[in-house]
Amino acid sequence: MELVEITRNVYACLQEDRGLGCSNSGLVNRGGGLVVDTFWDLPHTREMIEHYARVWPGAARRVVNTHHNGDHCWGNQLFSEAEIIGHRLCAEGMVKESPAMMQAMRGAVDSDDPAMAGLARGLAEFDFAGVELTPPTTLFDDRLDLELDGTRVELIYVGPAHTQGDVIVHLPDQRVLFTGDVLFRLCTPIGWEGTYDRWIAALDEIVALDPEVIVPGHGPLCGTEGPREMKAYLEYVRAESKSHFDAGLSALDAAKKIDPGPYADWTEPHRILFNVERAYRELRGEAWDAPIDAPALFRGISEVAEEQARRSRS
Ligand SMILES: [Zn+2]
């Protein structure tokens, strides 16, 4: 975990992407301090707070959650004095999550199911004990503009793209943008509720805001090449999925067959299954918020990983 000064009074707390849950956070150190996203568990969030405490005059007065996935909000309770801000649908989604279930999954290292055991190993560095869901209470729908001692901060709803309540945080004067998981940089995205069209439109909107520095939800800092490349990835996977769908392949078989091509170097290329599944859902005309079978998809991605490894050896 490292603290990076992006410009005067604007910081990012970055975690190197090593798979699930290695998310990024931001700090606007003006007007009492505004933190963009907390981390997945209390130990990681405490470490983030220690980093921020090196530069802030006192605990931050505001926290913005970009969306409801636990790796962006399960540390909220450690900001007990702060106003917590998010989209209405972010707050609705957050209360449906279960830290206790995640803690149980983390303990399943000896599971007979290799996919579940693998997932448990991936969760080993996190500890969800003591997490109490603390959803935003300052809610908005389309947009919320803040002014922190002269620094303008625009919270803009761009969902349902990666999730139903996706918000980006824009500092127009500093030309800095925090995207949450609308942007994964050099790591393979997973989407939950949302559509390809909305996700691509959100990436276009990020480019149109013309930021100089983008803090993605996962992966290293970037410029607008980040959203451009991820848009190309989504368009590629959607087009490949359609041709396999038309040929009658299952989503799992399609995910095994699609060549990750230029995106093979992104971390966890096997996550492509989630993106193929989203394309298939759209091709079947299903709703953007129809529940997905996440355990089945995690089981599937381990098969896709094996197939991708076999192909790269041959
Ligand atoms: Zn995330």
CSV table of C-alpha atoms and ligand atoms in Angstrom, one decimal:
chain,number,residue,atom,x,y,z
A,1,MET,CA,0.0,0.0,0.0
A,2,GLU,CA,1.4,3.4,-0.9
A,3,LEU,CA,0.4,7.0,-0.5
A,4,VAL,CA,0.9,9.1,-3.7
A,5,GLU,CA,0.5,12.9,-4.0
A,6,ILE,CA,-1.2,13.5,-7.3
A,7,THR,CA,-1.3,17.3,-7.0
A,8,ARG,CA,-1.4,19.7,-4.1
A,9,ASN,CA,-3.9,18.4,-1.5
A,10,VAL,CA,-5.0,15.5,-3.6
A,11,TYR,CA,-3.7,12.0,-2.8
A,12,ALA,CA,-4.3,8.4,-3.8
A,13,CYS,CA,-3.8,5.4,-1.5
A,14,LEU,CA,-2.9,2.6,-4.0
A,15,GLN,CA,-2.7,-1.1,-3.5
A,16,GLU,CA,-0.8,-3.2,-6.0
A,17,ASP,CA,-3.3,-5.4,-7.9
A,18,ARG,CA,-2.8,-9.0,-6.7
A,19,GLY,CA,-6.3,-10.1,-7.4
A,20,LEU,CA,-9.7,-9.8,-5.7
A,21,GLY,CA,-10.1,-6.9,-3.4
A,22,CYS,CA,-6.9,-4.9,-4.0
A,23,SER,CA,-8.7,-1.6,-4.5
A,24,ASN,CA,-7.6,2.0,-4.5
A,25,SER,CA,-8.7,5.0,-2.5
A,26,GLY,CA,-8.3,8.8,-2.7
A,27,LEU,CA,-8.1,11.8,-0.4
A,28,VAL,CA,-9.0,15.5,-1.2
A,29,ASN,CA,-7.2,17.2,1.7
A,30,ARG,CA,-9.3,20.4,1.8
A,31,GLY,CA,-12.5,21.5,3.6
A,32,GLY,CA,-12.0,19.0,6.4
A,33,GLY,CA,-11.0,16.2,4.1
A,34,LEU,CA,-12.9,13.9,1.7
A,35,VAL,CA,-11.9,10.3,1.4
A,36,VAL,CA,-13.0,8.4,-1.8
A,37,ASP,CA,-13.7,4.8,-0.9
A,38,THR,CA,-12.5,2.8,2.1
A,39,PHE,CA,-11.0,-0.7,1.9
A,40,TRP,CA,-12.4,-4.3,2.2
A,41,ASP,CA,-11.6,-4.9,5.8
A,42,LEU,CA,-10.7,-3.1,9.0
A,43,PRO,CA,-6.9,-3.9,9.0
A,44,HIS,CA,-6.4,-2.6,5.5
A,45,THR,CA,-8.6,0.5,6.2
A,46,ARG,CA,-6.6,1.2,9.4
A,47,GLU,CA,-3.4,1.1,7.3
A,48,MET,CA,-4.9,3.5,4.8
A,49,ILE,CA,-5.9,5.9,7.6
A,50,GLU,CA,-2.3,5.8,8.9
A,51,HIS,CA,-1.1,6.8,5.5
A,52,TYR,CA,-3.6,9.7,5.2
A,53,ALA,CA,-2.9,10.8,8.8
A,54,ARG,CA,0.6,11.7,7.6
A,55,VAL,CA,-0.9,14.6,5.6
A,56,TRP,CA,-4.3,15.5,7.0
A,57,PRO,CA,-4.9,17.8,9.9
A,58,GLY,CA,-7.6,15.6,11.5
A,59,ALA,CA,-9.9,12.7,10.6
A,60,ALA,CA,-11.7,13.3,7.3
A,61,ARG,CA,-15.1,14.9,7.5
A,62,ARG,CA,-16.5,13.2,4.5
A,63,VAL,CA,-16.3,9.8,2.8
A,64,VAL,CA,-17.7,9.1,-0.7
A,65,ASN,CA,-18.4,5.5,-1.8
A,66,THR,CA,-18.1,5.1,-5.6
A,67,HIS,CA,-20.2,1.9,-5.4
A,68,HIS,CA,-21.4,-0.9,-3.0
A,69,ASN,CA,-18.7,-3.6,-3.5
A,70,GLY,CA,-17.2,-4.4,-0.1
A,71,ASP,CA,-13.6,-3.6,-1.2
A,72,HIS,CA,-14.7,0.1,-1.5
A,73,CYS,CA,-16.8,0.5,1.6
A,74,TRP,CA,-16.4,-2.1,4.3
A,75,GLY,CA,-14.0,0.1,6.1
A,76,ASN,CA,-16.6,2.9,6.4
A,77,GLN,CA,-17.3,2.3,10.1
A,78,LEU,CA,-13.7,3.6,10.9
A,79,PHE,CA,-14.8,7.0,9.8
A,80,SER,CA,-17.4,7.3,12.6
A,81,GLU,CA,-17.5,11.1,12.6
A,82,ALA,CA,-17.7,11.4,8.8
A,83,GLU,CA,-20.7,12.2,6.6
A,84,ILE,CA,-20.9,9.2,4.2
A,85,ILE,CA,-22.0,10.1,0.7
A,86,GLY,CA,-23.1,7.8,-2.1
A,87,HIS,CA,-25.7,7.1,-4.8
A,88,ARG,CA,-29.1,6.0,-3.6
A,89,LEU,CA,-28.6,2.6,-5.3
A,90,CYS,CA,-25.1,2.2,-3.8
A,91,ALA,CA,-26.7,2.4,-0.3
A,92,GLU,CA,-29.4,0.0,-1.3
A,93,GLY,CA,-26.9,-2.5,-2.7
A,94,MET,CA,-24.6,-2.2,0.3
A,95,VAL,CA,-27.0,-3.5,2.9
A,96,LYS,CA,-27.5,-6.7,0.8
A,97,GLU,CA,-23.8,-7.7,1.2
A,98,SER,CA,-22.7,-10.1,4.0
A,99,PRO,CA,-19.2,-9.7,5.7
A,100,ALA,CA,-20.0,-12.8,7.7
A,101,MET,CA,-20.6,-14.9,4.6
A,102,MET,CA,-17.3,-13.6,3.1
A,103,GLN,CA,-15.5,-14.5,6.3
A,104,ALA,CA,-16.9,-18.0,6.1
A,105,MET,CA,-15.8,-18.3,2.4
A,106,ARG,CA,-12.3,-17.1,3.5
A,107,GLY,CA,-12.2,-20.0,5.9
A,108,ALA,CA,-13.0,-22.6,3.3
A,109,VAL,CA,-9.4,-23.4,2.4
A,110,ASP,CA,-9.9,-27.1,2.9
A,111,SER,CA,-13.1,-27.2,0.8
A,112,ASP,CA,-13.5,-30.3,-1.5
A,113,ASP,CA,-14.5,-27.9,-4.2
A,114,PRO,CA,-11.2,-26.7,-5.7
A,115,ALA,CA,-12.7,-23.4,-6.9
A,116,MET,CA,-14.0,-22.6,-3.4
A,117,ALA,CA,-10.6,-23.5,-1.9
A,118,GLY,CA,-8.9,-21.3,-4.5
A,119,LEU,CA,-11.2,-18.4,-3.7
A,120,ALA,CA,-10.5,-18.9,0.0
A,121,ARG,CA,-6.8,-18.7,-0.7
A,122,GLY,CA,-7.3,-15.5,-2.6
A,123,LEU,CA,-9.1,-14.0,0.4
A,124,ALA,CA,-6.4,-15.1,2.9
A,125,GLU,CA,-4.9,-11.6,3.3
A,126,PHE,CA,-8.2,-10.1,4.3
A,127,ASP,CA,-10.0,-10.4,7.6
A,128,PHE,CA,-13.7,-9.5,7.6
A,129,ALA,CA,-14.1,-9.9,11.4
A,130,GLY,CA,-15.9,-6.9,13.0
A,131,VAL,CA,-17.1,-5.3,9.7
A,132,GLU,CA,-20.4,-3.6,10.3
A,133,LEU,CA,-22.1,-2.4,7.1
A,134,THR,CA,-22.2,1.4,7.2
A,135,PRO,CA,-24.0,2.6,4.1
A,136,PRO,CA,-24.0,6.2,2.9
A,137,THR,CA,-26.7,8.4,4.5
A,138,THR,CA,-26.2,11.5,2.3
A,139,LEU,CA,-27.7,10.2,-1.0
A,140,PHE,CA,-28.2,11.6,-4.4
A,141,ASP,CA,-29.5,10.5,-7.8
A,142,ASP,CA,-27.8,12.2,-10.7
A,143,ARG,CA,-25.1,14.5,-9.4
A,144,LEU,CA,-23.9,16.2,-6.2
A,145,ASP,CA,-21.5,19.1,-6.3
A,146,LEU,CA,-19.3,19.9,-3.3
A,147,GLU,CA,-17.0,22.8,-2.6
A,148,LEU,CA,-14.1,22.1,-0.2
A,149,ASP,CA,-12.5,25.5,0.7
A,150,GLY,CA,-12.6,26.5,-2.9
A,151,THR,CA,-11.8,23.1,-4.4
A,152,ARG,CA,-14.7,21.9,-6.6
A,153,VAL,CA,-15.7,18.2,-6.4
A,154,GLU,CA,-18.3,16.8,-8.7
A,155,LEU,CA,-19.9,13.5,-7.9
A,156,ILE,CA,-21.5,12.1,-11.1
A,157,TYR,CA,-23.7,9.1,-11.4
A,158,VAL,CA,-22.7,6.9,-14.4
A,159,GLY,CA,-24.4,3.6,-13.6
A,160,PRO,CA,-25.6,1.0,-14.0
A,161,ALA,CA,-22.2,0.2,-15.6
A,162,HIS,CA,-20.1,-1.9,-13.2
A,163,THR,CA,-22.8,-1.8,-10.5
A,164,GLN,CA,-26.1,-0.2,-10.1
A,165,GLY,CA,-24.8,2.8,-8.1
A,166,ASP,CA,-21.6,3.8,-9.9
A,167,VAL,CA,-20.3,7.2,-9.1
A,168,ILE,CA,-17.2,9.0,-10.4
A,169,VAL,CA,-15.5,11.8,-8.5
A,170,HIS,CA,-14.2,14.6,-10.6
A,171,LEU,CA,-12.0,17.5,-9.6
A,172,PRO,CA,-12.3,19.8,-12.6
A,173,ASP,CA,-9.7,22.4,-11.5
A,174,GLN,CA,-7.1,19.8,-10.7
A,175,ARG,CA,-8.1,17.6,-13.7
A,176,VAL,CA,-8.1,14.6,-11.4
A,177,LEU,CA,-10.7,11.8,-11.6
A,178,PHE,CA,-11.5,8.9,-9.3
A,179,THR,CA,-13.4,6.3,-11.2
A,180,GLY,CA,-14.2,3.5,-8.7
A,181,ASP,CA,-14.6,0.2,-10.6
A,182,VAL,CA,-15.9,1.8,-13.7
A,183,LEU,CA,-12.2,1.6,-14.6
A,184,PHE,CA,-9.9,-1.3,-13.9
A,185,ARG,CA,-6.4,-0.5,-15.2
A,186,LEU,CA,-4.3,-3.4,-16.5
A,187,CYS,CA,-6.5,-5.9,-14.7
A,188,THR,CA,-9.4,-7.7,-16.0
A,189,PRO,CA,-12.7,-6.1,-15.0
A,190,ILE,CA,-15.7,-7.9,-13.4
A,191,GLY,CA,-19.1,-6.2,-13.7
A,192,TRP,CA,-22.1,-7.0,-11.5
A,193,GLU,CA,-25.3,-5.1,-12.2
A,194,GLY,CA,-25.3,-3.0,-15.4
A,195,THR,CA,-25.0,-3.1,-19.2
A,196,TYR,CA,-22.3,-2.9,-21.8
A,197,ASP,CA,-23.9,0.2,-23.2
A,198,ARG,CA,-23.9,2.0,-19.9
A,199,TRP,CA,-20.4,0.9,-19.1
A,200,ILE,CA,-19.0,2.0,-22.4
A,201,ALA,CA,-20.9,5.3,-22.1
A,202,ALA,CA,-19.3,5.8,-18.6
A,203,LEU,CA,-15.8,5.3,-20.1
A,204,ASP,CA,-16.6,7.8,-22.8
A,205,GLU,CA,-17.8,10.3,-20.2
A,206,ILE,CA,-14.5,9.9,-18.3
A,207,VAL,CA,-12.5,10.6,-21.5
A,208,ALA,CA,-14.8,13.6,-22.3
A,209,LEU,CA,-14.0,15.1,-18.9
A,210,ASP,CA,-10.4,15.2,-20.1
A,211,PRO,CA,-8.6,14.4,-16.8
A,212,GLU,CA,-4.9,14.5,-16.6
A,213,VAL,CA,-4.7,11.9,-13.9
A,214,ILE,CA,-7.1,9.1,-13.3
A,215,VAL,CA,-7.2,6.9,-10.2
A,216,PRO,CA,-8.9,3.7,-11.2
A,217,GLY,CA,-10.7,1.4,-8.8
A,218,HIS,CA,-8.0,-1.2,-9.3
A,219,GLY,CA,-4.5,-1.0,-10.8
A,220,PRO,CA,-2.1,1.9,-11.3
A,221,LEU,CA,-2.7,5.6,-12.1
A,222,CYS,CA,-3.3,6.4,-15.7
A,223,GLY,CA,-4.4,9.0,-18.2
A,224,THR,CA,-7.2,8.7,-20.7
A,225,GLU,CA,-5.5,5.8,-22.4
A,226,GLY,CA,-6.9,3.7,-19.5
A,227,PRO,CA,-10.6,4.2,-20.2
A,228,ARG,CA,-9.9,4.0,-24.0
A,229,GLU,CA,-8.2,0.6,-23.6
A,230,MET,CA,-10.9,-0.7,-21.3
A,231,LYS,CA,-13.6,0.4,-23.7
A,232,ALA,CA,-11.8,-1.5,-26.5
A,233,TYR,CA,-11.6,-4.6,-24.2
A,234,LEU,CA,-15.4,-4.5,-23.5
A,235,GLU,CA,-16.2,-4.0,-27.2
A,236,TYR,CA,-13.9,-6.9,-28.1
A,237,VAL,CA,-15.4,-9.3,-25.6
A,238,ARG,CA,-18.9,-8.3,-26.5
A,239,ALA,CA,-18.3,-8.9,-30.2
A,240,GLU,CA,-16.5,-12.2,-29.6
A,241,SER,CA,-19.3,-13.3,-27.2
A,242,LYS,CA,-21.9,-12.6,-29.8
A,243,SER,CA,-20.3,-14.7,-32.5
A,244,HIS,CA,-20.0,-17.7,-30.1
A,245,PHE,CA,-23.5,-17.1,-28.8
A,246,ASP,CA,-24.8,-17.2,-32.4
A,247,ALA,CA,-22.9,-20.4,-32.9
A,248,GLY,CA,-24.6,-22.0,-30.0
A,249,LEU,CA,-21.7,-22.2,-27.5
A,250,SER,CA,-22.3,-21.9,-23.8
A,251,ALA,CA,-20.8,-18.8,-22.1
A,252,LEU,CA,-18.2,-21.1,-20.4
A,253,ASP,CA,-17.1,-22.6,-23.6
A,254,ALA,CA,-17.0,-19.2,-25.3
A,255,ALA,CA,-14.9,-17.8,-22.5
A,256,LYS,CA,-12.5,-20.7,-22.9
A,257,LYS,CA,-12.3,-20.2,-26.6
A,258,ILE,CA,-11.9,-16.4,-26.8
A,259,ASP,CA,-8.2,-15.4,-27.3
A,260,PRO,CA,-7.5,-12.7,-24.6
A,261,GLY,CA,-5.2,-11.2,-27.3
A,262,PRO,CA,-3.7,-7.9,-26.2
A,263,TYR,CA,-5.4,-8.2,-22.8
A,264,ALA,CA,-3.6,-11.5,-21.9
A,265,ASP,CA,-1.1,-9.5,-19.8
A,266,TRP,CA,-3.8,-7.9,-17.7
A,267,THR,CA,-4.1,-9.7,-14.3
A,268,GLU,CA,-6.6,-12.4,-14.1
A,269,PRO,CA,-7.6,-12.8,-17.8
A,270,HIS,CA,-9.8,-15.7,-16.8
A,271,ARG,CA,-12.3,-13.2,-15.3
A,272,ILE,CA,-13.4,-12.8,-18.9
A,273,LEU,CA,-16.1,-15.4,-18.1
A,274,PHE,CA,-18.0,-12.7,-16.1
A,275,ASN,CA,-17.9,-10.4,-19.1
A,276,VAL,CA,-19.0,-13.1,-21.5
A,277,GLU,CA,-21.8,-14.0,-19.2
A,278,ARG,CA,-22.9,-10.4,-19.1
A,279,ALA,CA,-22.9,-10.3,-23.0
A,280,TYR,CA,-25.0,-13.5,-23.0
A,281,ARG,CA,-27.5,-12.2,-20.6
A,282,GLU,CA,-28.0,-9.1,-22.8
A,283,LEU,CA,-28.2,-11.4,-25.9
A,284,ARG,CA,-30.9,-13.4,-24.1
A,285,GLY,CA,-32.7,-10.1,-23.3
A,286,GLU,CA,-32.4,-10.5,-19.5
A,287,ALA,CA,-32.6,-7.5,-17.2
A,288,TRP,CA,-29.4,-5.6,-16.2
A,289,ASP,CA,-30.1,-6.3,-12.5
A,290,ALA,CA,-31.1,-10.0,-12.8
A,291,PRO,CA,-29.2,-11.9,-10.0
A,292,ILE,CA,-26.1,-13.6,-11.2
A,293,ASP,CA,-24.8,-17.0,-10.0
A,294,ALA,CA,-21.5,-15.8,-8.6
A,295,PRO,CA,-20.3,-19.1,-7.1
A,296,ALA,CA,-20.9,-20.9,-10.5
A,297,LEU,CA,-19.0,-18.1,-12.3
A,298,PHE,CA,-16.1,-18.4,-9.8
A,299,ARG,CA,-16.1,-22.2,-10.4
A,300,GLY,CA,-16.1,-21.5,-14.2
A,301,ILE,CA,-13.2,-19.0,-14.1
A,302,SER,CA,-10.9,-21.7,-12.6
A,303,GLU,CA,-11.7,-23.8,-15.7
A,304,VAL,CA,-11.1,-20.9,-18.0
A,305,ALA,CA,-7.7,-20.2,-16.2
A,306,GLU,CA,-6.7,-23.8,-16.8
A,307,GLU,CA,-7.6,-23.6,-20.5
A,308,GLN,CA,-5.8,-20.3,-21.0
A,309,ALA,CA,-2.7,-21.7,-19.2
A,310,ARG,CA,-2.8,-24.8,-21.5
A,311,ARG,CA,-3.1,-22.7,-24.6
A,312,SER,CA,-0.2,-20.4,-23.6
A,313,ARG,CA,2.0,-23.5,-23.1
A,314,SER,CA,1.1,-25.0,-26.5
B,1,ZN,ZN,-13.4,-3.1,-6.5
